[in-house]
mmCIF file of N, CA and C in Angstrom:
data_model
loop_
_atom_site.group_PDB
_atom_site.id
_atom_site.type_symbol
_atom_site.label_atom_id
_atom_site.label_comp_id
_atom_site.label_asym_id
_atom_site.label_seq_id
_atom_site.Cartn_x
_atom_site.Cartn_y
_atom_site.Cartn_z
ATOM 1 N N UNK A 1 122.790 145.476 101.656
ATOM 2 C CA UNK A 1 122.099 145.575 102.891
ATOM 3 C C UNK A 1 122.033 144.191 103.469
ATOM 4 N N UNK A 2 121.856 143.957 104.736
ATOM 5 C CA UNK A 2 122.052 143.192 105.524
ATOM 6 C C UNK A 2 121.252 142.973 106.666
ATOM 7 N N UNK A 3 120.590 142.351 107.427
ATOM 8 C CA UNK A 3 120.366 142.253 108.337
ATOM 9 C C UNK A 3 120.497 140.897 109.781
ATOM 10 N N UNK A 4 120.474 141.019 110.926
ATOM 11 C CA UNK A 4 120.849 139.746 111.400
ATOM 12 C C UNK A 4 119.879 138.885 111.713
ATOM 13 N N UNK A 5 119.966 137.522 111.907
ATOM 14 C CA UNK A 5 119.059 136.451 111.987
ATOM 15 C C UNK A 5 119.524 135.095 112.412
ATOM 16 N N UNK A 6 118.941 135.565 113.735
ATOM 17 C CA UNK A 6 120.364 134.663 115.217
ATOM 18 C C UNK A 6 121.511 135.084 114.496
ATOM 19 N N UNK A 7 122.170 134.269 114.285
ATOM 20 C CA UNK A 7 123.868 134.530 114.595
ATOM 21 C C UNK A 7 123.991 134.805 112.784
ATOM 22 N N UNK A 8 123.310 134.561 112.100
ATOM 23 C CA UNK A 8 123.746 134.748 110.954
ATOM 24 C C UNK A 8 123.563 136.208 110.042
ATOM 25 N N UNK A 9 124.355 136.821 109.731
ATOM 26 C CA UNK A 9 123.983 138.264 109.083
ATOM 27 C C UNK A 9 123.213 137.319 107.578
ATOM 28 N N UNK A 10 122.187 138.286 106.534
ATOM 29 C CA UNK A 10 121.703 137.425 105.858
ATOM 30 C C UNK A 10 121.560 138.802 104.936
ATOM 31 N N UNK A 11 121.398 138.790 103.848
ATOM 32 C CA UNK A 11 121.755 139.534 102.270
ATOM 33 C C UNK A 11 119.977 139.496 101.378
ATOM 34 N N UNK A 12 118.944 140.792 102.006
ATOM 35 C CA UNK A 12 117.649 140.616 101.516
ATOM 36 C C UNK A 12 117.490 140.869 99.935
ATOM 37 N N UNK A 13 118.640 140.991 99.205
ATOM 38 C CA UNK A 13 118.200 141.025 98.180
ATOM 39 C C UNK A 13 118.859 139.824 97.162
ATOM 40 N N UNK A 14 119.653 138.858 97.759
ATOM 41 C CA UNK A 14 120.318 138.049 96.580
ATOM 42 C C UNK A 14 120.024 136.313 98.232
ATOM 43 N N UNK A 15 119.879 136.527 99.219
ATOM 44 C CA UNK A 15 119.548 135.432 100.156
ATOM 45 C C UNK A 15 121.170 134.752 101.033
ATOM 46 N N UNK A 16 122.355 135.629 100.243
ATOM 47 C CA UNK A 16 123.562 134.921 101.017
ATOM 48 C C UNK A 16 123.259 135.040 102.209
ATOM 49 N N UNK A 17 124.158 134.405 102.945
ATOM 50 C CA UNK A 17 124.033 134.095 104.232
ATOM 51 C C UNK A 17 125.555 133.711 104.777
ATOM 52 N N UNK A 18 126.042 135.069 106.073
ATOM 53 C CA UNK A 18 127.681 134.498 106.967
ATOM 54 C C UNK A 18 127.214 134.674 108.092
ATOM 55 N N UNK A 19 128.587 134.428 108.385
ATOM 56 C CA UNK A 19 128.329 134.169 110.127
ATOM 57 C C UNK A 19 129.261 136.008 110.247
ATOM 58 N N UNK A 20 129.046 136.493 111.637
ATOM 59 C CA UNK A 20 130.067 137.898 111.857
ATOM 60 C C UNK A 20 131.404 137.198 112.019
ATOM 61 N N UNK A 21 131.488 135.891 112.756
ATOM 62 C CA UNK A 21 133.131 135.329 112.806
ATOM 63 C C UNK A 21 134.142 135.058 111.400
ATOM 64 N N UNK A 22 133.307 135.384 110.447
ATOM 65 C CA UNK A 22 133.627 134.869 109.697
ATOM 66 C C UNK A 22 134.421 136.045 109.057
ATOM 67 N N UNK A 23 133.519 137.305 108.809
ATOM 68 C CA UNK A 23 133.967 138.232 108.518
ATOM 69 C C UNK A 23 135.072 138.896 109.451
ATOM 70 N N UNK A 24 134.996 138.697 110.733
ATOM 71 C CA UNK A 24 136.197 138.832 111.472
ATOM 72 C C UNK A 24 137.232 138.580 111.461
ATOM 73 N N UNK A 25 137.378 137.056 110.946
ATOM 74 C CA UNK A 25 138.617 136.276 110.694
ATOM 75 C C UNK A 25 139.079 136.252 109.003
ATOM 76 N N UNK A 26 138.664 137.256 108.727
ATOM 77 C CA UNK A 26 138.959 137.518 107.749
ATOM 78 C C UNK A 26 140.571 138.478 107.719
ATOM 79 N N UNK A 27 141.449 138.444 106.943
ATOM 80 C CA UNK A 27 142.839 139.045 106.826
ATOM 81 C C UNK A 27 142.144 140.527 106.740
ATOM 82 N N UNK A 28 142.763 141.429 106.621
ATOM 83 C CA UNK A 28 142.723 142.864 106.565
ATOM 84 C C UNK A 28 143.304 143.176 105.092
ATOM 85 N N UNK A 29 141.650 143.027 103.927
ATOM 86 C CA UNK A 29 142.255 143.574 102.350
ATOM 87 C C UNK A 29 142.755 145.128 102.163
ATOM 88 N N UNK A 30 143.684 144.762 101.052
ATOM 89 C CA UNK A 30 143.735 146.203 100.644
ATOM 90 C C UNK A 30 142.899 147.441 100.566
ATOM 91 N N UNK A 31 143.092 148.576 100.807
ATOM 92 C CA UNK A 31 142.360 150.036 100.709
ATOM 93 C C UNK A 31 141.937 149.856 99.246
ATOM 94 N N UNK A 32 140.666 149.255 99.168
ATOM 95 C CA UNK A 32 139.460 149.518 97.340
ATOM 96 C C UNK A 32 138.682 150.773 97.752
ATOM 97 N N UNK A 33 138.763 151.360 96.556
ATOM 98 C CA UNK A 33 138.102 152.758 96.638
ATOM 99 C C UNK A 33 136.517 152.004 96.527
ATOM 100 N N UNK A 34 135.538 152.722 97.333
ATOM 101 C CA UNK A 34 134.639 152.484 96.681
ATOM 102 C C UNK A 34 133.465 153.243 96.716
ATOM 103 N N UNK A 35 132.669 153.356 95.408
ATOM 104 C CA UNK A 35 131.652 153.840 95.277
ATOM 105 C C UNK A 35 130.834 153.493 95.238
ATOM 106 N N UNK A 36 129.408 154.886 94.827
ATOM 107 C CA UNK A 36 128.778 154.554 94.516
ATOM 108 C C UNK A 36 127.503 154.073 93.119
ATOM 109 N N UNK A 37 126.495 154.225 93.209
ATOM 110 C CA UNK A 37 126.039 153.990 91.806
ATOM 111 C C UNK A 37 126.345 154.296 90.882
ATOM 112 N N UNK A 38 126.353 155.549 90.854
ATOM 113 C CA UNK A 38 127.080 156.634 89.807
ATOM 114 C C UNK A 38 128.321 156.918 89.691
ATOM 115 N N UNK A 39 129.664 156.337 90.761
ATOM 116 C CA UNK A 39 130.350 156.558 90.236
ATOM 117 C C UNK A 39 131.539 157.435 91.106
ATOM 118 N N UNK A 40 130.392 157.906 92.249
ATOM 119 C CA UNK A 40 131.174 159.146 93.646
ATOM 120 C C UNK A 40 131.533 157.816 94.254
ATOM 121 N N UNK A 41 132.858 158.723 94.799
ATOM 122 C CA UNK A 41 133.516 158.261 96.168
ATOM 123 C C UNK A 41 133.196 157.621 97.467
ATOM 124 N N UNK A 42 133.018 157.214 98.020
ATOM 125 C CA UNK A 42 132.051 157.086 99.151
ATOM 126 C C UNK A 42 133.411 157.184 100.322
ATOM 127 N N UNK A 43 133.416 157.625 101.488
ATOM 128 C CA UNK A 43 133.759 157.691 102.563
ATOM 129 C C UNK A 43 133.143 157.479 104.198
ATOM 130 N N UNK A 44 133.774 156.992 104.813
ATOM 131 C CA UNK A 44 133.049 157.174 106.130
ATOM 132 C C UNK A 44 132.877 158.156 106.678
ATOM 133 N N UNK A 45 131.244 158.147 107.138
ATOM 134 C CA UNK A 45 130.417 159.272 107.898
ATOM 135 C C UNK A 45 129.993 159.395 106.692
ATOM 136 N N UNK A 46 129.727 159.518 105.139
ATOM 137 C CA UNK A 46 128.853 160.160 104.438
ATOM 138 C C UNK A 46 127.666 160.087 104.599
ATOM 139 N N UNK A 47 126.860 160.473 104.026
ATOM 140 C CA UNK A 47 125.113 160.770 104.086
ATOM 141 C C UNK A 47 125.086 160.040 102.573
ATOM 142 N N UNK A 48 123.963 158.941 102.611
ATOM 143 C CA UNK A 48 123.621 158.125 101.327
ATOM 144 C C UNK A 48 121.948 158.295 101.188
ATOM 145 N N UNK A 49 121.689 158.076 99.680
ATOM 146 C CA UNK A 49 120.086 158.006 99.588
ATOM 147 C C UNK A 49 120.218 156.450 98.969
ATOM 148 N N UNK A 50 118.868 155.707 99.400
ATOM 149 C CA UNK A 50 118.942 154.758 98.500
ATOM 150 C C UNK A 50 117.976 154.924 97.022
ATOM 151 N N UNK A 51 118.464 154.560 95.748
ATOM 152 C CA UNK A 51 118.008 154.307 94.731
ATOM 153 C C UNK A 51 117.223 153.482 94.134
ATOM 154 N N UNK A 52 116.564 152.479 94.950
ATOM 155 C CA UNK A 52 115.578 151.549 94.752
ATOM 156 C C UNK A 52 115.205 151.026 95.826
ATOM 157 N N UNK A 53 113.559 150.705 95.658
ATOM 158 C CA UNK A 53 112.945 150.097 97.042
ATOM 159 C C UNK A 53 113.810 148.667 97.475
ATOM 160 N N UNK A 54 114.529 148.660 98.801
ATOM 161 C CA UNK A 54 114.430 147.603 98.981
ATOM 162 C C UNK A 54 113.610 146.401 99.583
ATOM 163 N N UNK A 55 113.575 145.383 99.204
ATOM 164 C CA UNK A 55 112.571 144.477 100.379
ATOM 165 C C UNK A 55 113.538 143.456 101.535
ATOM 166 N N UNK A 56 113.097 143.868 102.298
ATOM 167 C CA UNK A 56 114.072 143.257 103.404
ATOM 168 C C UNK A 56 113.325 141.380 103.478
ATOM 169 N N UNK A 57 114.047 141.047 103.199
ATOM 170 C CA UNK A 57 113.948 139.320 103.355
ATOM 171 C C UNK A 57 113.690 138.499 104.805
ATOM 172 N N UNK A 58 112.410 137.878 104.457
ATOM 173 C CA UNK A 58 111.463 137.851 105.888
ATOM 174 C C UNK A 58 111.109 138.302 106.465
ATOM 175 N N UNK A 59 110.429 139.832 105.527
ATOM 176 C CA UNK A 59 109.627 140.873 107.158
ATOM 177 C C UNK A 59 108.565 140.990 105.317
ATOM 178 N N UNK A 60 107.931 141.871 105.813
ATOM 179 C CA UNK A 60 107.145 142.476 104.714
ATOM 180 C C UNK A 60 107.186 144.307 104.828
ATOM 181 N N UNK A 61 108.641 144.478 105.494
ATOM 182 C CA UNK A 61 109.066 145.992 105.259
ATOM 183 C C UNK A 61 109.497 145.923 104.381
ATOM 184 N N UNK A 62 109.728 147.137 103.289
ATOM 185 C CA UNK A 62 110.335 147.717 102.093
ATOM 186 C C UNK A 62 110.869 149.178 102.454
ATOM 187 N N UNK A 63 112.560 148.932 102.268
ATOM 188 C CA UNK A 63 113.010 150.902 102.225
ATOM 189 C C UNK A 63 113.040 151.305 101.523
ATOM 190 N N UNK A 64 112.071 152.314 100.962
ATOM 191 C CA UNK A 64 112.055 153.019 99.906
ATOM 192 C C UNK A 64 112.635 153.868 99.548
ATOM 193 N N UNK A 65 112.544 154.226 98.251
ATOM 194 C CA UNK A 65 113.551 155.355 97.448
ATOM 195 C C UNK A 65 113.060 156.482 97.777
ATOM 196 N N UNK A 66 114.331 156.912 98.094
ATOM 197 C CA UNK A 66 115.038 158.327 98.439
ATOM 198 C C UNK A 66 114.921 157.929 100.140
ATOM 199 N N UNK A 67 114.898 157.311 101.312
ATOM 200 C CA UNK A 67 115.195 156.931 102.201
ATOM 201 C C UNK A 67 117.050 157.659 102.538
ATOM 202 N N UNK A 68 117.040 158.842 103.354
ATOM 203 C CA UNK A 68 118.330 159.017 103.611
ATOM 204 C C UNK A 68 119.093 158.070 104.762
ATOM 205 N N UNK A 69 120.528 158.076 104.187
ATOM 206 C CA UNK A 69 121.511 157.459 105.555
ATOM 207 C C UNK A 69 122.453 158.038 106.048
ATOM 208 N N UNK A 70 122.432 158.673 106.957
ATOM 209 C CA UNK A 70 123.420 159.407 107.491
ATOM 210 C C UNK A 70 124.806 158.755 108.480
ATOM 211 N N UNK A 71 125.954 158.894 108.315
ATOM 212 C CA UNK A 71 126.592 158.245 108.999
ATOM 213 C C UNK A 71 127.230 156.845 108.152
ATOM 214 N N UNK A 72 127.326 156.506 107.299
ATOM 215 C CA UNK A 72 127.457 154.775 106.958
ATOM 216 C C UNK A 72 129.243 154.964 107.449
ATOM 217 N N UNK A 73 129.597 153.397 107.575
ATOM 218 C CA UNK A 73 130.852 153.159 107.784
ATOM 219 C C UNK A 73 131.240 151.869 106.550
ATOM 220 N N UNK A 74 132.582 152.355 106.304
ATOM 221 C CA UNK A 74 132.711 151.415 104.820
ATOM 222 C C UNK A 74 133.553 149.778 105.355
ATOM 223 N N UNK A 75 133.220 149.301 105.009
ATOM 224 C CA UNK A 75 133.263 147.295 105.111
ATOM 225 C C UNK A 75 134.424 146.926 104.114
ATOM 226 N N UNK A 76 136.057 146.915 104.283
ATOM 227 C CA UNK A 76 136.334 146.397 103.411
ATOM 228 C C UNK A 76 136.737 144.713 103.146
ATOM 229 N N UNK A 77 136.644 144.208 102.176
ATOM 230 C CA UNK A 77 137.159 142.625 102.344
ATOM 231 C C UNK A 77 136.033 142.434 102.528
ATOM 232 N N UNK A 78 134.754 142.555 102.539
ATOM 233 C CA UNK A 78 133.284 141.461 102.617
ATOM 234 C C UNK A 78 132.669 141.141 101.364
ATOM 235 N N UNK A 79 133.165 141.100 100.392
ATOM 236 C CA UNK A 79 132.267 141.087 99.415
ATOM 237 C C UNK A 79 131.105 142.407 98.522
ATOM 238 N N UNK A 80 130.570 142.174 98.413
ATOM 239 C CA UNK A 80 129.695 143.401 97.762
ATOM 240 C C UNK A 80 128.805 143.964 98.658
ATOM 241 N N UNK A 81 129.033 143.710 100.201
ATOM 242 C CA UNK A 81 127.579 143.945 101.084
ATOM 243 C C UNK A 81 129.088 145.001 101.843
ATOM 244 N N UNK A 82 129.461 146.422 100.950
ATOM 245 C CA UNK A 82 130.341 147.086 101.687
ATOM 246 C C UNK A 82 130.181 148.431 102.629
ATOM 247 N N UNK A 83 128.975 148.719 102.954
ATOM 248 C CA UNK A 83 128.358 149.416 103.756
ATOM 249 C C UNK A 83 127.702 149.336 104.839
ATOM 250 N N UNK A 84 127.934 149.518 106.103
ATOM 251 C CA UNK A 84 127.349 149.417 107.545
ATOM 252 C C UNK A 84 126.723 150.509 107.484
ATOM 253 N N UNK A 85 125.150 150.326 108.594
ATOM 254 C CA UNK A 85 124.749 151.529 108.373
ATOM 255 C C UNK A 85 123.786 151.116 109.688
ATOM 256 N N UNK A 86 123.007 152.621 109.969
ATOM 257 C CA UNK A 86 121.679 151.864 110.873
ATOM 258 C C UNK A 86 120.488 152.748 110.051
ATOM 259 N N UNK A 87 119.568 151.783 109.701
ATOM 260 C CA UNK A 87 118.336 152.568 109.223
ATOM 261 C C UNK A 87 117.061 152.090 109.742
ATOM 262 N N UNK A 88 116.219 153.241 110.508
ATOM 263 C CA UNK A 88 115.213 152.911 111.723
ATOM 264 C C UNK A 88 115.593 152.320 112.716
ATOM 265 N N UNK A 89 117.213 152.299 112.959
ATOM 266 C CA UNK A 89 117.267 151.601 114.362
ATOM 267 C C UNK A 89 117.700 150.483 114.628
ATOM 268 N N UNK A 90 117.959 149.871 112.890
ATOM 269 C CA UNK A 90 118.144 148.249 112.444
ATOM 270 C C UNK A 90 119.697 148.693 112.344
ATOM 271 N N UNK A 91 120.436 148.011 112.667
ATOM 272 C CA UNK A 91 121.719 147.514 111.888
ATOM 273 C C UNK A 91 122.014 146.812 110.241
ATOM 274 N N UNK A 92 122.574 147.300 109.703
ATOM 275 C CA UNK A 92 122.269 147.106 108.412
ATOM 276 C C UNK A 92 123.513 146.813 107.502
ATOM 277 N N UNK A 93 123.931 146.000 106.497
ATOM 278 C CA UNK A 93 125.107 146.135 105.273
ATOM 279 C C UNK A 93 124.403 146.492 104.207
ATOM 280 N N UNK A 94 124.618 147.127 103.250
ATOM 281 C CA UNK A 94 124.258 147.529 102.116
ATOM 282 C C UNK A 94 125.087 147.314 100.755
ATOM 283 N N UNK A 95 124.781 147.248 99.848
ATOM 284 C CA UNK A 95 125.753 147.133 98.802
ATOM 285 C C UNK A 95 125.751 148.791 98.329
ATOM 286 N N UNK A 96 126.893 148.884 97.736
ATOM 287 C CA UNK A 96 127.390 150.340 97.183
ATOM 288 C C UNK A 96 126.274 150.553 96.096
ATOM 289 N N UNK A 97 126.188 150.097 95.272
ATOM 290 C CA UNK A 97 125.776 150.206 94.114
ATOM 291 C C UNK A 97 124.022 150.334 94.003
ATOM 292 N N UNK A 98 123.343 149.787 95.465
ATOM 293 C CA UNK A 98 121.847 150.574 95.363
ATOM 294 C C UNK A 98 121.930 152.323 96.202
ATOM 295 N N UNK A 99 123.456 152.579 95.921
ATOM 296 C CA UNK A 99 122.869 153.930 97.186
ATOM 297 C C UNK A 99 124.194 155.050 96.014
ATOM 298 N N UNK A 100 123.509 156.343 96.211
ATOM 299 C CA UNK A 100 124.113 158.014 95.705
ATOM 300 C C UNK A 100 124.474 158.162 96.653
ATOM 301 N N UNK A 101 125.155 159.054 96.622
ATOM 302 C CA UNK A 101 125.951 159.793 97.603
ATOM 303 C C UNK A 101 124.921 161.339 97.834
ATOM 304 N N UNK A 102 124.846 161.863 98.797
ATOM 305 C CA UNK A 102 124.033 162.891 99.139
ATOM 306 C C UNK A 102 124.769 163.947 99.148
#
């Protein structure tokens, strides 16, 4: 998960920090399958739950478990933050591995 902060997208559970140009100018990686926690497939448009509260870094919101996501789009070539998503309205990256597949 991800959120933005001025120009920088920023990572609330480990503190990385890119710029979007960055990820832009990035080459176009190979097709990685990827899943999720357990192990499913993940595709774009699926419906995800998340599996642990997250705390979003510099607010004092937390998304809690079982929080559905409908819609995510998959991120490849960014690192472990491979899920776009919007939850409440926020724009969001997520990592695979806090979210099931629904």
């Amino acid at each position: 998960m991800s959120y933005e902060m001025g120009a920088l997208l920023v990572c609330p559970l480990c503190g990385h920090e890119w710029t979007a140009e960055s990820v832009a100018a990035d080459e176009p990686a190979q097709e990685a399958v990827i899943t999720d926690a357990f192990g499913t497939v993940l595709a774009d448009h699926d419906s995800v739950t998340i599996i642990k509260d997250l705390k979003i870094k510099g607010s004092s919101s937390v998304i809690k478990v079982g929080t559905k996501v409908r819609g995510i789009r998959l991120r490849q070539g960014v690192g472990d933050h491979d899920i776009e998503c919007r939850i409440e309205g926020v724009s969001m990256q997520l990592k695979s591995g806090v979210v099931k597949k629904a």
